[in-house]
């Protein structure tokens, strides 16, 4: 699934990147606070990997489902 859709303008793309960076910083902060430095880093990596996997697997209205072999 593409990160940016063809129908998005430059402002929407910029705000999407800023929102993702802000969310990643918040998730990393919470992970480190709750699990300590090493555990927080591991928890953050696992959480982000799961979120990216879900993003990649879910279909959208512009493309076929991700992972489709043709």
mmCIF file of C-alpha atoms in Angstrom:
data_model
loop_
_atom_site.group_PDB
_atom_site.id
_atom_site.type_symbol
_atom_site.label_atom_id
_atom_site.label_comp_id
_atom_site.label_asym_id
_atom_site.label_seq_id
_atom_site.Cartn_x
_atom_site.Cartn_y
_atom_site.Cartn_z
ATOM 1 C CA UNK A 1 0.000 0.000 0.000
ATOM 2 C CA UNK A 2 1.516 3.352 -0.921
ATOM 3 C CA UNK A 3 2.166 5.795 1.887
ATOM 4 C CA UNK A 4 0.762 8.705 -0.106
ATOM 5 C CA UNK A 5 -2.378 8.467 -2.208
ATOM 6 C CA UNK A 6 -2.513 10.161 -5.612
ATOM 7 C CA UNK A 7 -5.444 12.297 -4.443
ATOM 8 C CA UNK A 8 -3.471 13.945 -1.600
ATOM 9 C CA UNK A 9 -1.979 17.390 -2.073
ATOM 10 C CA UNK A 10 1.360 18.545 -0.621
ATOM 11 C CA UNK A 11 -0.147 19.937 2.597
ATOM 12 C CA UNK A 12 -1.927 16.659 3.393
ATOM 13 C CA UNK A 13 1.279 14.719 2.767
ATOM 14 C CA UNK A 14 3.269 17.035 5.049
ATOM 15 C CA UNK A 15 0.704 16.805 7.848
ATOM 16 C CA UNK A 16 0.581 13.017 7.521
ATOM 17 C CA UNK A 17 4.352 12.769 7.998
ATOM 18 C CA UNK A 18 4.276 15.193 10.946
ATOM 19 C CA UNK A 19 1.434 13.272 12.607
ATOM 20 C CA UNK A 20 3.291 9.971 12.175
ATOM 21 C CA UNK A 21 6.490 11.418 13.655
ATOM 22 C CA UNK A 22 4.577 12.874 16.613
ATOM 23 C CA UNK A 23 2.821 9.556 17.269
ATOM 24 C CA UNK A 24 6.110 7.646 17.054
ATOM 25 C CA UNK A 25 7.724 10.008 19.577
ATOM 26 C CA UNK A 26 4.778 9.600 21.950
ATOM 27 C CA UNK A 27 4.801 5.799 21.624
ATOM 28 C CA UNK A 28 8.547 5.674 22.239
ATOM 29 C CA UNK A 29 8.213 7.925 25.277
ATOM 30 C CA UNK A 30 5.426 5.824 26.786
ATOM 31 C CA UNK A 31 7.308 2.600 26.080
ATOM 32 C CA UNK A 32 10.455 3.848 27.804
ATOM 33 C CA UNK A 33 8.523 5.236 30.785
ATOM 34 C CA UNK A 34 6.568 2.019 31.352
ATOM 35 C CA UNK A 35 9.243 -0.595 30.500
ATOM 36 C CA UNK A 36 12.566 1.131 31.170
ATOM 37 C CA UNK A 37 15.199 1.986 28.598
ATOM 38 C CA UNK A 38 15.991 -1.444 27.155
ATOM 39 C CA UNK A 39 12.478 -2.864 27.519
ATOM 40 C CA UNK A 40 10.994 0.343 26.115
ATOM 41 C CA UNK A 41 13.151 0.217 23.024
ATOM 42 C CA UNK A 42 12.238 -3.427 22.430
ATOM 43 C CA UNK A 43 8.532 -2.710 23.035
ATOM 44 C CA UNK A 44 8.630 0.267 20.673
ATOM 45 C CA UNK A 45 10.295 -1.740 17.901
ATOM 46 C CA UNK A 46 7.752 -4.563 18.268
ATOM 47 C CA UNK A 47 4.835 -2.128 18.306
ATOM 48 C CA UNK A 48 6.031 -0.239 15.231
ATOM 49 C CA UNK A 49 6.684 -3.494 13.374
ATOM 50 C CA UNK A 50 3.139 -4.605 14.122
ATOM 51 C CA UNK A 51 1.655 -1.287 13.018
ATOM 52 C CA UNK A 52 3.646 -1.329 9.775
ATOM 53 C CA UNK A 53 2.569 -4.915 9.101
ATOM 54 C CA UNK A 54 -1.082 -3.978 9.562
ATOM 55 C CA UNK A 55 -0.675 -0.951 7.272
ATOM 56 C CA UNK A 56 0.907 -3.129 4.613
ATOM 57 C CA UNK A 57 -1.736 -5.858 4.775
ATOM 58 C CA UNK A 58 -4.900 -3.753 4.794
ATOM 59 C CA UNK A 59 -6.306 -2.863 1.366
ATOM 60 C CA UNK A 60 -7.316 0.638 0.379
ATOM 61 C CA UNK A 61 -9.722 2.052 -2.162
ATOM 62 C CA UNK A 62 -7.038 2.934 -4.731
ATOM 63 C CA UNK A 63 -5.117 -0.336 -4.938
ATOM 64 C CA UNK A 64 -5.579 -4.061 -4.704
ATOM 65 C CA UNK A 65 -4.998 -5.729 -1.386
ATOM 66 C CA UNK A 66 -1.348 -5.718 -0.372
ATOM 67 C CA UNK A 67 0.405 -9.015 -0.698
ATOM 68 C CA UNK A 68 -1.570 -10.093 -3.766
ATOM 69 C CA UNK A 69 0.565 -12.233 -6.039
ATOM 70 C CA UNK A 70 -0.234 -11.929 -9.712
#
